[in-house]
Amino acid sequence: MAHKRRLLTAAVGGVIGAAAWWRTHPSPCPYAQRFWVEAPHPLITRERLLEILAPDPGEQLLEIGPGTGYYSLPVAEKLNGGRLFIADVQQQMLDHTMRRATEAGVANIEPARADAQALPYANGTFDGAFTVTTLGEVPDPDQALRELARVLRPSGRLVVGELFGDPHMVTFGSLRARAERTGFGIDRRLGGPLGYFALLRPVR
């Protein structure tokens, strides 16, 4: 019995230690672990994203960290005559998303291998942007938000999605503070502390 307790204690300690390491060492989800980004998330569903992002036909939107395209395709399908640009530091994630888009007959997605801290787009390019469970993976989230503010049009909007249990989760309180530092104001939120989408708008 004592041996089992020691094993359990060691296992719990390992999980806590790993979570603490991930919190202090931001990094993208490896492609080999993509099943985490493909799993359904009942608190941050695609339907909720579409509700708060409200993509319109003809718009130019940007997604940071598309993973394997879980959110990308339903957003792109709403942009009749518009385009969804996706930026990720991992080429494998971009390739996977584009394969899914081809299989689904979605032809309005433009991929770019890029760092969220130095986006390769001109000022005021996009009507809107979104990023789901990705902001906390960026080494400098404030710089990523500044870059997003830069590439958005004055009337643009940004949606940030976060989920409890993600070792890099950005809490709503942390997001509010970061938004104030980087030129955004929070317009509204869907969800609560276990999972939310927040709508941000540039403050000019």
Short mmCIF file of C-alpha atoms in Angstrom, two decimals:
data_model
loop_
_atom_site.label_atom_id
_atom_site.label_comp_id
_atom_site.label_asym_id
_atom_site.label_seq_id
_atom_site.Cartn_x
_atom_site.Cartn_y
_atom_site.Cartn_z
CA MET A 1 0.00 0.00 0.00
CA ALA A 2 2.77 2.42 0.91
CA HIS A 3 4.50 1.62 -2.38
CA LYS A 4 1.31 2.46 -4.32
CA ARG A 5 0.96 5.74 -2.43
CA ARG A 6 4.55 6.64 -3.31
CA LEU A 7 3.92 5.85 -6.97
CA LEU A 8 0.73 7.93 -6.98
CA THR A 9 2.49 10.83 -5.25
CA ALA A 10 5.32 10.67 -7.78
CA ALA A 11 2.86 10.61 -10.70
CA VAL A 12 0.89 13.59 -9.37
CA GLY A 13 4.13 15.44 -8.71
CA GLY A 14 5.26 14.75 -12.25
CA VAL A 15 2.03 16.12 -13.72
CA ILE A 16 2.23 19.26 -11.56
CA GLY A 17 5.88 19.72 -12.42
CA ALA A 18 5.22 19.33 -16.13
CA ALA A 19 2.34 21.82 -15.98
CA ALA A 20 4.56 24.33 -14.15
CA TRP A 21 7.31 23.90 -16.74
CA TRP A 22 4.87 24.44 -19.62
CA ARG A 23 3.50 27.58 -17.93
CA THR A 24 6.97 29.12 -17.77
CA HIS A 25 8.22 27.86 -21.15
CA PRO A 26 5.73 29.01 -23.83
CA SER A 27 5.86 26.87 -26.95
CA PRO A 28 3.45 25.74 -29.66
CA CYS A 29 1.69 22.39 -29.45
CA PRO A 30 3.93 19.96 -31.38
CA TYR A 31 2.48 18.53 -34.57
CA ALA A 32 2.94 15.02 -33.16
CA GLN A 33 0.45 15.94 -30.41
CA ARG A 34 -2.11 17.47 -32.77
CA PHE A 35 -4.88 15.26 -31.36
CA TRP A 36 -5.14 17.84 -28.55
CA VAL A 37 -6.13 20.59 -30.98
CA GLU A 38 -8.45 18.30 -32.95
CA ALA A 39 -10.50 17.19 -29.94
CA PRO A 40 -13.95 18.80 -29.56
CA HIS A 41 -14.01 21.61 -26.98
CA PRO A 42 -17.55 21.95 -25.58
CA LEU A 43 -16.83 25.32 -23.91
CA ILE A 44 -15.17 26.95 -26.93
CA THR A 45 -17.10 25.50 -29.81
CA ARG A 46 -16.90 26.50 -33.46
CA GLU A 47 -20.49 27.74 -33.20
CA ARG A 48 -19.56 30.08 -30.35
CA LEU A 49 -16.57 31.36 -32.29
CA LEU A 50 -18.75 32.12 -35.31
CA GLU A 51 -21.26 33.87 -33.05
CA ILE A 52 -18.76 36.27 -31.49
CA LEU A 53 -16.48 36.72 -34.53
CA ALA A 54 -19.44 37.20 -36.91
CA PRO A 55 -17.50 36.75 -40.18
CA ASP A 56 -19.11 38.49 -43.13
CA PRO A 57 -18.89 37.73 -46.87
CA GLY A 58 -16.02 39.55 -48.55
CA GLU A 59 -13.98 40.13 -45.39
CA GLN A 60 -10.25 39.59 -45.01
CA LEU A 61 -9.63 37.73 -41.74
CA LEU A 62 -6.49 36.44 -40.03
CA GLU A 63 -6.08 33.40 -37.79
CA ILE A 64 -3.00 33.04 -35.60
CA GLY A 65 -2.13 29.43 -34.80
CA PRO A 66 -4.68 27.47 -36.85
CA GLY A 67 -3.37 24.09 -35.73
CA THR A 68 -4.94 21.55 -38.05
CA GLY A 69 -7.78 23.82 -39.18
CA TYR A 70 -10.43 22.93 -36.59
CA TYR A 71 -11.72 26.51 -36.53
CA SER A 72 -10.28 27.67 -39.86
CA LEU A 73 -12.60 25.86 -42.24
CA PRO A 74 -15.97 26.93 -40.77
CA VAL A 75 -14.77 30.55 -40.66
CA ALA A 76 -13.45 30.46 -44.24
CA GLU A 77 -16.76 29.02 -45.44
CA LYS A 78 -18.55 32.15 -44.18
CA LEU A 79 -16.32 34.51 -46.20
CA ASN A 80 -17.99 34.26 -49.59
CA GLY A 81 -15.78 36.45 -51.77
CA GLY A 82 -13.35 37.06 -48.90
CA ARG A 83 -10.21 35.30 -47.65
CA LEU A 84 -8.89 33.76 -44.45
CA PHE A 85 -5.16 34.16 -43.90
CA ILE A 86 -3.60 31.68 -41.48
CA ALA A 87 -0.23 32.17 -39.78
CA ASP A 88 1.64 29.50 -37.84
CA VAL A 89 5.27 28.87 -36.91
CA GLN A 90 4.89 25.17 -37.79
CA GLN A 91 4.80 24.30 -41.48
CA GLN A 92 3.30 20.89 -40.71
CA MET A 93 0.25 22.53 -39.13
CA LEU A 94 -0.21 24.78 -42.15
CA ASP A 95 0.15 21.85 -44.54
CA HIS A 96 -2.39 19.82 -42.56
CA THR A 97 -4.91 22.67 -42.61
CA MET A 98 -4.49 23.15 -46.34
CA ARG A 99 -5.01 19.42 -46.99
CA ARG A 100 -8.25 19.56 -45.02
CA ALA A 101 -9.33 22.66 -46.94
CA THR A 102 -8.64 20.97 -50.27
CA GLU A 103 -10.58 17.87 -49.22
CA ALA A 104 -13.51 20.06 -48.12
CA GLY A 105 -13.46 22.18 -51.29
CA VAL A 106 -12.53 25.34 -49.37
CA ALA A 107 -10.30 27.45 -51.65
CA ASN A 108 -10.10 30.83 -49.88
CA ILE A 109 -7.41 30.13 -47.26
CA GLU A 110 -3.93 31.68 -47.58
CA PRO A 111 -1.20 30.12 -45.39
CA ALA A 112 1.98 31.79 -44.17
CA ARG A 113 4.70 30.44 -41.93
CA ALA A 114 5.11 33.36 -39.58
CA ASP A 115 5.83 34.45 -36.02
CA ALA A 116 2.93 36.17 -34.26
CA GLN A 117 5.45 38.60 -32.77
CA ALA A 118 6.46 39.88 -36.24
CA LEU A 119 3.60 39.40 -38.68
CA PRO A 120 4.39 39.69 -42.41
CA TYR A 121 1.39 41.88 -43.22
CA ALA A 122 0.98 45.60 -43.84
CA ASN A 123 -0.70 47.92 -41.37
CA GLY A 124 -4.49 47.86 -41.48
CA THR A 125 -4.78 44.76 -43.68
CA PHE A 126 -7.55 42.84 -41.91
CA ASP A 127 -11.18 43.32 -40.98
CA GLY A 128 -10.76 40.89 -38.12
CA ALA A 129 -8.53 38.28 -36.52
CA PHE A 130 -8.86 35.38 -34.11
CA THR A 131 -6.64 33.08 -32.13
CA VAL A 132 -7.77 30.10 -30.06
CA THR A 133 -5.63 28.60 -27.27
CA THR A 134 -2.54 30.09 -28.91
CA LEU A 135 -1.79 33.46 -27.29
CA GLY A 136 -0.19 31.88 -24.22
CA GLU A 137 2.13 29.81 -26.42
CA VAL A 138 3.79 32.95 -27.77
CA PRO A 139 6.97 33.93 -25.87
CA ASP A 140 5.80 37.58 -25.70
CA PRO A 141 1.99 37.71 -25.81
CA ASP A 142 1.95 41.50 -25.48
CA GLN A 143 4.06 41.85 -28.61
CA ALA A 144 1.70 39.48 -30.46
CA LEU A 145 -1.25 41.65 -29.43
CA ARG A 146 0.57 44.80 -30.59
CA GLU A 147 1.17 43.16 -33.95
CA LEU A 148 -2.48 42.18 -34.21
CA ALA A 149 -3.50 45.75 -33.40
CA ARG A 150 -1.15 46.96 -36.12
CA VAL A 151 -2.51 44.73 -38.90
CA LEU A 152 -6.17 45.34 -38.04
CA ARG A 153 -8.15 48.12 -39.64
CA PRO A 154 -9.40 50.85 -37.27
CA SER A 155 -12.86 49.26 -37.32
CA GLY A 156 -11.46 45.74 -36.94
CA ARG A 157 -11.93 43.22 -34.16
CA LEU A 158 -9.98 40.43 -32.50
CA VAL A 159 -11.38 37.30 -30.87
CA VAL A 160 -9.28 35.40 -28.33
CA GLY A 161 -10.35 31.93 -27.18
CA GLU A 162 -8.96 30.19 -24.08
CA LEU A 163 -9.69 26.90 -22.33
CA PHE A 164 -9.04 25.78 -18.74
CA GLY A 165 -6.63 22.85 -18.64
CA ASP A 166 -4.43 24.26 -21.37
CA PRO A 167 -1.04 24.71 -19.67
CA HIS A 168 -0.65 28.03 -21.50
CA MET A 169 -4.13 29.34 -20.76
CA VAL A 170 -4.47 33.13 -20.61
CA THR A 171 -7.06 33.90 -17.97
CA PHE A 172 -9.64 36.56 -18.69
CA GLY A 173 -8.11 38.83 -16.07
CA SER A 174 -4.68 38.48 -17.64
CA LEU A 175 -6.12 39.12 -21.10
CA ARG A 176 -7.86 42.28 -19.90
CA ALA A 177 -4.60 43.63 -18.48
CA ARG A 178 -2.69 42.74 -21.66
CA ALA A 179 -5.37 44.33 -23.82
CA GLU A 180 -5.10 47.60 -21.92
CA ARG A 181 -1.32 47.62 -22.40
CA THR A 182 -1.43 46.90 -26.13
CA GLY A 183 -4.11 49.12 -27.59
CA PHE A 184 -7.25 47.02 -27.23
CA GLY A 185 -10.48 47.32 -25.32
CA ILE A 186 -12.64 44.31 -24.44
CA ASP A 187 -16.10 44.55 -25.98
CA ARG A 188 -17.72 41.34 -24.71
CA ARG A 189 -17.11 37.78 -23.56
CA LEU A 190 -18.82 34.47 -24.18
CA GLY A 191 -18.22 31.83 -21.52
CA GLY A 192 -16.65 31.80 -18.08
CA PRO A 193 -13.45 30.86 -16.26
CA LEU A 194 -13.36 27.32 -17.66
CA GLY A 195 -13.49 28.43 -21.28
CA TYR A 196 -14.26 31.69 -23.03
CA PHE A 197 -14.14 33.75 -26.19
CA ALA A 198 -13.41 37.46 -25.77
CA LEU A 199 -14.08 40.12 -28.41
CA LEU A 200 -11.50 42.91 -28.48
CA ARG A 201 -11.45 46.11 -30.51
CA PRO A 202 -8.55 48.48 -31.21
CA VAL A 203 -8.54 51.66 -29.15
CA ARG A 204 -7.41 54.52 -31.39
#
